[in-house]
XYZ file of C-alpha atoms in Angstrom:
583
model
C -129.439 44.499 54.689
C -130.940 43.041 51.549
C -132.460 39.592 51.822
C -130.041 38.225 49.205
C -127.032 39.377 51.221
C -128.465 37.873 54.409
C -129.205 34.579 52.647
C -125.623 34.498 51.385
C -124.260 35.029 54.908
C -126.538 32.329 56.367
C -125.405 29.930 53.655
C -121.798 30.732 54.458
C -122.425 30.113 58.145
C -123.664 26.621 57.368
C -120.760 25.991 55.009
C -118.277 27.262 57.611
C -119.673 24.869 60.220
C -119.423 21.993 57.747
C -115.807 22.853 57.005
C -115.070 23.082 60.728
C -116.492 19.606 61.215
C -114.435 18.329 58.278
C -111.288 19.810 59.797
C -112.170 18.175 63.116
C -112.577 14.802 61.427
C -109.231 15.143 59.683
C -107.650 15.934 63.042
C -109.319 12.833 64.576
C -111.541 14.974 66.806
C -115.169 14.202 67.492
C -117.114 17.258 66.240
C -120.182 16.155 68.205
C -118.299 15.912 71.513
C -118.974 19.115 73.425
C -116.506 18.170 76.128
C -113.605 17.848 73.679
C -111.596 20.964 72.782
C -112.983 22.339 69.533
C -111.001 24.059 66.824
C -113.102 27.169 66.156
C -113.605 28.161 62.542
C -112.137 31.541 61.599
C -113.860 31.853 58.213
C -116.497 34.155 59.740
C -114.013 36.380 61.572
C -113.428 39.928 60.312
C -110.433 41.899 61.631
C -110.306 45.673 61.133
C -106.837 47.125 60.410
C -105.993 50.792 60.125
C -104.406 53.818 61.770
C -105.909 55.803 64.610
C -108.818 57.886 63.322
C -109.208 55.905 60.092
C -112.796 54.999 60.976
C -112.412 51.302 61.822
C -114.946 51.352 64.654
C -117.459 53.309 62.515
C -117.154 50.691 59.754
C -117.771 47.857 62.234
C -120.721 49.783 63.724
C -122.165 49.916 60.228
C -121.904 46.138 60.015
C -123.451 45.672 63.468
C -126.288 48.098 62.727
C -125.870 49.869 66.071
C -123.275 52.402 67.300
C -121.998 50.154 70.088
C -118.269 50.742 69.491
C -116.820 54.070 70.664
C -115.661 56.407 67.886
C -113.834 59.731 67.751
C -110.898 60.938 69.801
C -112.442 60.013 73.157
C -113.313 56.555 71.883
C -109.960 55.589 70.381
C -109.581 51.818 70.609
C -106.798 51.012 73.079
C -107.389 47.257 73.369
C -108.749 44.579 71.014
C -112.547 44.412 71.086
C -114.131 41.154 69.911
C -117.833 41.328 69.059
C -119.392 37.913 68.470
C -122.628 38.564 66.560
C -125.611 36.247 66.319
C -128.614 37.034 64.162
C -132.045 36.735 65.766
C -134.820 37.667 63.289
C -137.331 37.708 66.139
C -135.819 40.880 67.650
C -136.738 44.365 66.571
C -134.209 46.468 64.689
C -133.659 48.574 67.817
C -132.976 45.637 70.183
C -129.555 44.501 71.335
C -129.256 41.468 73.618
C -126.005 41.011 75.532
C -125.205 37.405 76.428
C -122.989 36.662 79.423
C -122.473 32.932 79.905
C -125.979 31.474 79.835
C -127.750 34.708 80.778
C -129.192 37.277 78.368
C -129.754 40.954 79.026
C -131.254 43.568 76.723
C -129.106 46.712 76.558
C -129.065 49.966 74.638
C -126.311 50.879 72.208
C -125.471 54.065 74.151
C -125.111 52.203 77.483
C -122.923 49.593 75.834
C -120.804 52.253 74.143
C -120.265 54.193 77.381
C -119.315 50.987 79.193
C -116.723 50.235 76.525
C -115.383 53.789 76.745
C -114.845 53.373 80.486
C -113.023 50.088 79.990
C -110.886 51.475 77.175
C -109.851 54.448 79.272
C -108.341 51.976 81.764
C -106.686 49.825 79.085
C -103.389 51.690 78.823
C -99.829 50.522 78.520
C -97.755 48.920 75.767
C -97.733 45.303 74.673
C -101.348 44.210 74.853
C -102.022 40.473 74.977
C -105.054 38.345 74.378
C -105.881 38.424 78.065
C -106.514 42.170 77.684
C -109.157 41.820 74.980
C -112.743 42.906 75.533
C -115.232 40.243 74.496
C -118.905 40.858 73.719
C -121.530 38.407 72.532
C -124.526 40.188 71.021
C -127.788 39.136 69.411
C -129.469 41.472 66.942
C -131.794 41.260 63.970
C -129.655 43.494 61.766
C -126.111 42.178 61.976
C -124.661 39.310 59.953
C -123.485 36.324 62.048
C -119.830 37.320 62.053
C -117.148 37.764 64.694
C -115.778 41.299 64.397
C -112.392 42.210 65.882
C -111.659 45.917 66.327
C -107.912 46.303 66.830
C -106.184 49.451 68.098
C -104.629 51.689 65.484
C -101.473 50.097 64.129
C -99.627 53.388 64.667
C -100.231 53.169 68.425
C -97.777 51.828 71.001
C -100.449 49.614 72.548
C -100.368 47.162 69.629
C -97.535 45.123 68.158
C -97.108 42.520 65.449
C -97.699 39.634 67.854
C -101.160 40.966 68.727
C -102.052 41.410 65.053
C -100.808 37.912 64.180
C -102.762 36.502 67.086
C -106.043 37.632 65.552
C -105.278 37.877 61.825
C -102.313 35.619 61.069
C -102.303 31.890 60.297
C -106.067 31.592 59.962
C -108.923 32.368 57.561
C -110.147 35.640 59.064
C -111.211 38.411 56.660
C -108.924 41.452 56.833
C -110.792 44.772 56.546
C -108.214 47.442 55.739
C -109.773 50.825 56.546
C -108.244 53.926 54.890
C -109.787 57.427 55.064
C -110.806 58.823 51.700
C -108.495 61.811 52.188
C -105.526 59.404 52.147
C -106.602 57.697 48.912
C -103.855 59.390 46.851
C -101.228 57.814 49.147
C -102.945 54.435 49.392
C -99.899 52.597 47.971
C -97.800 53.667 50.961
C -100.422 52.731 53.556
C -98.891 50.724 56.381
C -102.186 48.907 57.001
C -102.303 47.767 53.373
C -98.682 46.555 53.502
C -99.412 44.690 56.721
C -102.425 42.986 55.118
C -100.328 41.966 52.100
C -97.740 40.421 54.426
C -100.437 38.436 56.203
C -102.422 37.573 53.049
C -100.070 37.597 50.039
C -102.691 36.038 47.722
C -105.309 38.613 48.656
C -107.968 35.926 49.053
C -109.221 37.296 52.372
C -108.538 41.032 52.234
C -111.092 43.852 51.723
C -110.258 47.509 51.414
C -112.661 50.114 52.780
C -112.404 53.799 51.843
C -114.166 55.514 54.731
C -115.407 59.070 55.347
C -116.219 59.696 51.700
C -118.449 62.620 52.712
C -115.423 64.475 54.163
C -113.617 64.315 50.785
C -116.605 65.219 48.617
C -115.305 68.750 47.945
C -111.827 67.555 46.837
C -112.098 66.560 43.175
C -108.607 65.017 43.093
C -109.350 62.835 46.088
C -112.725 61.803 44.640
C -111.022 60.865 41.386
C -108.480 58.726 43.260
C -111.271 57.030 45.190
C -113.171 56.218 42.020
C -110.020 54.870 40.358
C -109.341 52.584 43.307
C -112.940 51.339 43.330
C -112.656 50.623 39.596
C -109.409 48.663 40.162
C -107.429 51.282 38.273
C -105.341 52.446 41.186
C -101.819 51.338 42.205
C -100.975 47.698 41.608
C -100.875 46.926 45.327
C -104.398 48.306 45.699
C -105.819 46.866 42.487
C -105.307 43.275 43.651
C -108.008 43.432 46.374
C -111.715 44.309 46.549
C -112.621 47.873 47.625
C -115.809 49.369 49.098
C -116.702 53.002 49.864
C -118.564 54.034 53.051
C -119.692 57.242 54.684
C -119.619 55.609 58.087
C -122.199 57.780 59.841
C -125.363 56.033 58.643
C -125.795 54.228 61.970
C -125.544 57.458 63.924
C -128.115 59.083 61.636
C -130.476 56.121 62.074
C -130.053 56.223 65.834
C -130.984 59.883 65.840
C -134.144 58.968 63.960
C -135.009 56.052 66.254
C -137.551 58.126 68.177
C -139.526 59.067 65.082
C -142.490 57.300 63.583
C -141.607 54.189 61.629
C -138.344 53.741 63.501
C -138.401 49.993 62.762
C -137.293 50.823 59.233
C -134.879 53.608 60.195
C -131.756 51.496 59.613
C -132.893 50.346 56.187
C -133.700 53.943 55.355
C -130.290 55.124 56.584
C -128.431 52.498 54.552
C -130.344 53.398 51.416
C -129.672 57.086 52.075
C -125.986 56.288 52.479
C -125.889 54.499 49.125
C -127.687 57.386 47.388
C -125.295 59.892 48.933
C -122.299 57.903 47.766
C -123.691 57.624 44.257
C -124.043 61.379 44.116
C -120.415 61.873 45.167
C -118.788 58.986 43.277
C -120.640 59.245 40.000
C -118.311 57.036 37.938
C -117.596 54.388 40.572
C -119.157 50.898 40.317
C -122.556 51.027 42.037
C -122.067 47.577 43.635
C -119.150 48.895 45.717
C -120.979 51.664 47.541
C -122.480 51.460 51.012
C -123.005 49.024 53.802
C -124.906 46.460 51.720
C -121.993 46.377 49.265
C -119.627 45.780 52.215
C -121.662 42.790 53.440
C -121.805 41.357 49.909
C -118.044 41.795 49.501
C -117.357 40.116 52.847
C -119.552 37.184 51.781
C -117.682 37.036 48.482
C -114.276 36.958 50.204
C -115.420 34.327 52.690
C -116.557 32.181 49.791
C -113.255 32.778 47.982
C -111.303 31.783 51.088
C -113.362 28.648 51.465
C -112.616 27.715 47.859
C -108.909 28.014 48.633
C -109.253 25.691 51.617
C -111.780 23.306 50.107
C -109.461 21.243 47.845
C -107.189 20.305 50.747
C -110.184 19.446 52.906
C -111.768 17.369 50.145
C -108.506 15.547 49.474
C -108.124 14.800 53.158
C -111.732 13.695 53.491
C -111.447 11.430 50.472
C -108.381 9.808 51.981
C -110.183 9.496 55.308
C -113.255 8.122 53.562
C -111.158 5.502 51.794
C -109.643 4.441 55.092
C -113.124 4.140 56.599
C -114.361 2.178 53.583
C -111.435 -0.199 53.778
C -112.054 -0.701 57.475
C -115.760 -1.280 56.900
C -114.972 -3.718 54.123
C -112.693 -5.588 56.500
C -115.163 -5.609 59.362
C -118.348 -5.809 57.312
C -120.466 -2.762 56.513
C -123.642 -4.021 58.177
C -122.036 -5.229 61.388
C -122.932 -2.224 63.503
C -126.541 -2.071 62.413
C -127.781 -4.725 64.847
C -126.867 -6.424 68.136
C -125.551 -9.377 66.140
C -123.375 -7.002 64.150
C -122.032 -5.439 67.322
C -121.140 -8.859 68.675
C -119.447 -9.701 65.382
C -117.348 -6.527 65.595
C -116.430 -7.323 69.204
C -115.421 -10.884 68.305
C -113.351 -9.661 65.372
C -111.534 -7.183 67.587
C -110.947 -9.914 70.191
C -109.518 -12.155 67.471
C -107.272 -9.336 66.287
C -106.118 -8.769 69.873
C -105.465 -12.489 70.354
C -103.398 -12.770 67.169
C -101.231 -9.848 68.149
C -100.842 -11.185 71.705
C -99.708 -14.568 70.382
C -97.279 -12.815 68.042
C -95.717 -11.119 71.068
C -95.440 -14.389 72.990
C -94.280 -16.734 70.228
C -91.958 -14.448 68.275
C -90.515 -12.453 71.167
C -91.963 -9.222 69.754
C -92.074 -6.345 72.224
C -91.505 -7.826 75.683
C -92.084 -11.430 74.611
C -88.356 -12.233 74.728
C -88.417 -11.668 78.490
C -90.433 -14.867 78.964
C -87.658 -17.002 77.481
C -85.109 -14.974 79.434
C -86.963 -15.803 82.662
C -86.857 -19.565 82.029
C -83.411 -19.820 80.456
C -81.647 -17.044 82.325
C -82.960 -15.991 85.696
C -84.503 -19.306 86.736
C -81.301 -21.355 86.230
C -79.336 -18.592 87.962
C -81.600 -18.816 90.992
C -81.203 -22.612 91.034
C -77.417 -22.215 90.914
C -77.577 -19.799 93.827
C -79.216 -22.393 96.072
C -76.941 -23.553 98.971
C -76.379 -27.029 97.455
C -72.779 -27.238 98.685
C -73.930 -26.786 102.259
C -76.646 -29.379 101.781
C -74.260 -31.951 100.283
C -71.554 -31.336 102.849
C -70.176 -34.652 104.088
C -71.196 -34.041 107.680
C -74.739 -33.070 106.603
C -74.999 -36.204 104.447
C -73.832 -38.372 107.333
C -76.367 -36.737 109.629
C -79.225 -37.314 107.178
C -78.192 -40.936 106.607
C -77.947 -41.613 110.301
C -81.361 -40.063 110.903
C -82.941 -42.240 108.208
C -85.063 -45.057 109.594
C -83.329 -48.297 108.676
C -81.887 -49.770 105.485
C -83.217 -52.125 102.860
C -80.882 -55.126 102.549
C -81.316 -55.618 98.817
C -79.696 -52.199 98.182
C -76.083 -51.381 98.622
C -76.821 -47.742 99.573
C -79.233 -46.659 102.353
C -82.432 -45.868 100.455
C -84.207 -43.845 103.120
C -81.194 -41.686 103.768
C -80.805 -40.857 100.097
C -84.524 -40.183 99.814
C -84.323 -37.662 102.653
C -81.330 -36.014 101.019
C -83.125 -35.665 97.658
C -86.339 -34.418 99.243
C -84.455 -31.650 101.022
C -82.824 -30.530 97.775
C -86.105 -30.513 95.828
C -87.847 -28.548 98.591
C -85.383 -25.741 97.983
C -86.508 -25.530 94.312
C -90.014 -24.349 95.231
C -89.146 -20.692 95.850
C -87.263 -20.143 92.530
C -90.192 -21.760 90.723
C -92.691 -19.406 92.362
C -90.507 -16.376 91.565
C -90.336 -17.489 87.942
C -94.135 -17.614 87.792
C -94.368 -14.083 89.260
C -91.889 -12.703 86.762
C -93.609 -14.270 83.737
C -96.935 -12.939 85.022
C -95.588 -9.379 85.081
C -94.237 -9.753 81.548
C -97.595 -11.046 80.304
C -99.397 -8.055 81.855
C -97.055 -5.708 79.982
C -97.709 -7.633 76.774
C -101.485 -7.301 77.287
C -101.241 -3.505 77.545
C -98.843 -3.258 74.606
C -101.074 -5.505 72.493
C -104.214 -3.491 73.283
C -102.469 -0.216 72.409
C -101.030 -1.758 69.248
C -104.339 -3.153 67.970
C -105.737 -0.491 65.564
C -109.343 -1.629 65.840
C -109.442 -1.254 69.611
C -108.305 2.365 69.304
C -111.722 3.260 67.904
C -113.489 1.900 70.991
C -111.613 3.078 74.127
C -114.174 1.642 76.625
C -114.028 -1.737 74.901
C -110.219 -1.628 74.943
C -110.223 -0.955 78.678
C -112.610 -3.871 79.167
C -110.364 -6.183 77.135
C -107.355 -5.213 79.264
C -109.312 -5.792 82.481
C -110.570 -9.218 81.378
C -107.126 -10.331 80.198
C -105.468 -9.092 83.407
C -107.985 -10.925 85.587
C -107.447 -14.106 83.565
C -103.677 -13.801 84.008
C -104.140 -13.363 87.763
C -106.104 -16.632 87.855
C -103.490 -18.366 85.719
C -100.746 -17.111 88.035
C -102.423 -18.653 91.069
C -102.943 -21.938 89.229
C -99.360 -21.936 87.946
C -97.954 -21.487 91.459
C -100.011 -24.411 92.713
C -98.916 -26.504 89.738
C -95.158 -25.928 90.168
C -95.404 -26.690 93.888
C -97.338 -29.862 93.098
C -94.722 -30.915 90.520
C -91.912 -30.439 93.024
C -93.847 -32.415 95.650
C -94.434 -35.200 93.134
C -90.717 -35.416 92.407
C -89.993 -35.437 96.144
C -92.552 -38.155 96.844
C -91.631 -40.428 93.951
C -88.028 -41.543 94.378
C -88.302 -45.244 93.211
C -85.913 -48.108 94.240
C -84.838 -48.383 90.617
C -83.109 -45.048 91.102
C -80.777 -46.528 93.686
C -80.441 -49.790 91.768
C -79.269 -47.770 88.775
C -76.811 -45.937 91.026
C -75.337 -49.273 92.209
C -75.307 -50.648 88.680
C -73.459 -47.611 87.421
C -70.950 -47.877 90.280
C -70.356 -51.613 89.613
C -70.046 -50.975 85.909
C -67.449 -48.331 86.592
C -65.474 -50.687 88.861
C -65.622 -53.468 86.235
C -64.221 -51.115 83.593
C -61.412 -50.121 85.927
C -60.560 -53.784 86.602
C -60.532 -54.557 82.911
C -58.149 -51.728 82.302
C -55.851 -52.956 85.042
C -56.043 -56.580 83.768
C -55.215 -55.522 80.229
C -52.217 -53.552 81.461
C -50.732 -56.545 83.514
C -51.323 -59.039 80.697
C -49.431 -56.872 78.279
C -46.453 -56.736 80.674
C -46.441 -60.542 81.091
C -46.618 -61.105 77.361
C -43.702 -58.744 76.808
C -41.577 -60.564 79.470
C -42.412 -63.989 78.004
C -41.482 -62.780 74.530
C -38.122 -61.582 75.796
C -37.455 -64.968 77.485
C -38.393 -66.865 74.380
C -36.111 -64.704 72.316
C -33.215 -65.241 74.759
C -33.654 -69.037 74.742
C -33.840 -69.043 70.964
C -30.661 -67.001 70.659
C -28.858 -69.215 73.219
C -29.852 -72.341 71.319
C -28.512 -70.873 68.101
C -25.163 -70.033 69.733
C -24.769 -73.494 71.216
C -25.630 -75.061 67.904
C -23.062 -72.871 66.178
C -20.287 -73.795 68.647
C -21.044 -77.489 68.382
C -20.877 -77.353 64.638
C -17.432 -75.748 64.762
C -16.115 -78.263 67.278
C -17.296 -81.161 65.223
C -15.235 -79.963 62.235
C -11.974 -79.750 64.229
C -9.719 -82.918 64.622
C -8.643 -82.147 68.108
C -10.794 -81.016 70.981
C -10.357 -77.263 71.176
C -11.796 -77.117 74.583
C -8.538 -77.978 76.087
C -6.829 -75.105 74.345
C -9.327 -72.470 75.494
C -7.889 -70.427 78.270
C -11.155 -68.625 79.189
C -12.793 -70.136 82.250
C -15.936 -72.078 81.572
C -18.032 -69.795 83.778
C -17.087 -66.736 81.774
C -17.751 -68.550 78.578
C -21.228 -69.480 79.682
C -21.992 -65.874 80.680
C -20.908 -64.636 77.304
C -23.065 -67.174 75.637
C -26.043 -66.005 77.682
C -25.397 -62.395 76.724
C -25.250 -63.327 73.085
C -28.436 -65.281 73.473
C -30.182 -62.309 75.084
C -29.254 -60.113 72.158
C-alpha cells in the first residue's frame, strides 16, 4: 500500500474514534469509562456483498494482504466471517498475529485458511444468526485498520435479509458490492447492487468492485462494458457509485513468491504487477480505479464521505451540548472545580439547590409534601376520635375515679383531685397517636429526600455525592424522629401534670353563670305574666267604674227612682255590670 493511502486510513481511524466519542457524549455515555457499554463505531467496517463465486473473499484477501479467507468452490463462505484488522508496522510483511482475548499467537495464512475451511464445512443450515459468525482479530503490517465482514453469497439459502441488515443496515459500514467482470453487461440487474441501493439509497457508503478482470480479458465486449462502468458511463444505477477493478489473485501470486529472495517486498511487487496488468487490459479506464491501492483509496474516500454526512448532526448536537455545559458552568462558576475551594463551592451550591427543592416539597405540597398536612389534619384527628373516650367518661368509671381521689379541697365545688385523675387518664391515651403521627411524617420526609435528590439536576452529575446527600439527610431525619417522639411525650406529660385550680374555678364559674341565666329567663317569664294579669284587672276596674258612672248619670236625670221599676234582681244586675266592665 502506498504511504499516502496508509496515512489517509490512519487519519480516518483517528477521526472515527473522535466521532465515536462525540456520539457517546451526545448519548450521555462516558467515553473514558471502560466498564460502561460502548457504542462501537461502524465507519471503519466494510461488508462484502455478492453472489456465490463473485470473488468476495479474494477481494477481502487483497485488502488483508494475505490469503487467509478460503476461496473457490471448496471455500464457499457459508457463515459470516468478521476479520478485525489492526496495523502493526513492526511486523514483517509475511507475519500474521492472531489475537484471542489477551493472548497473541503468530500463525501462517495457510493454517488460518484451512482452519476456516473446516469451520465453514460445519456451518450448514438455513437462517444464520450473529451467534454463528466467525470472528478473527489479526495484526499485520500490510492491512488497513478496518473490520472486514465476508458474508455468504446472497443467492444462498444460508443468508437472509435479517443477517444482511444486522451487519450492513442502519449503520455507517462501507458496502463493497463485488460483481465478476463477465457479468458487467448485466450489472444493472445485479441483485447485490439492488440490495446495496436499498440499504444505502444516497450511495454515500457503497463501492462497486469488478473482480476477475483477467478472466474477461479476451472478451472485447465485456472489457468495453467494464471500462464504461469505471468511467461512470454505464447504467444509471451503476453510475451513481464509485467502481474499482481488481484481478484478485495478486495475494496468491505474492504468497507463491514468499520463498524467494527479497520476499519482504513481494506483496508490493504483486500489487504493482496487478496494476500494470489491469492497465494493459483496460487501456481507456481511469488509472486511479485499477488495483488494490485504488480500492484502499476509494474505501478511504467513501469513509470520509460518510463522515461528512454524519458530521453536521454531530456538530449540531455537540454545539447544543456545549451550550448546556457553558450555561451550567456559568451558573456554577467556571473555575470552581480547579481547586479544593472550588470543589467545596460546587458542593455547597448543590446542597443549597437540594435544600431549596426540599423546602418546595414541604411548604407547597409538591410531590409527597401534601401527605404531611394530611397526617396532621386527617389521620391524627381520626386516631384521636377512635380513642375509647366514651368508656373512660362512663358514669361508673367517673364515680370510681372520684372516689379513689385522695380528698377534696373545700374552696372548690367539684373534687379537684378526682377531676385531675380523670384528665390525666385521657391525656395518657393521646401519647400513642402522637407517636404514630411522628412515624408517618418521618416516612413521608424520607420519600421527599429521595425525590428531591433525583429531581435536583446538579446532583445527577455526581452520583456518589447524591448518595452521600441522601444518607446524611436520612440520618438527620432519624435523629429528628427520635427527638420528636420525646418532645410529644413530654408535651403530653406537661399537660397531664399542669392542671391548675383555675381550671376548676372556671368550670364552677361557667356553671353558676349558666344557672344565673336560667333564673333570669324564668324571672322574666313570671314577671310578664303578672304584668299581664294586673293590666287586665286595671282594665276591668276602669270599665266597671265607667258603667257605674253612666248608670248614675241616667238615674239623676229621671224624676222618679227607676230602681223600683226594675224587675231584674240586683244580683244579676251586678253580674252584668261586672261583665261589661271586664270587656
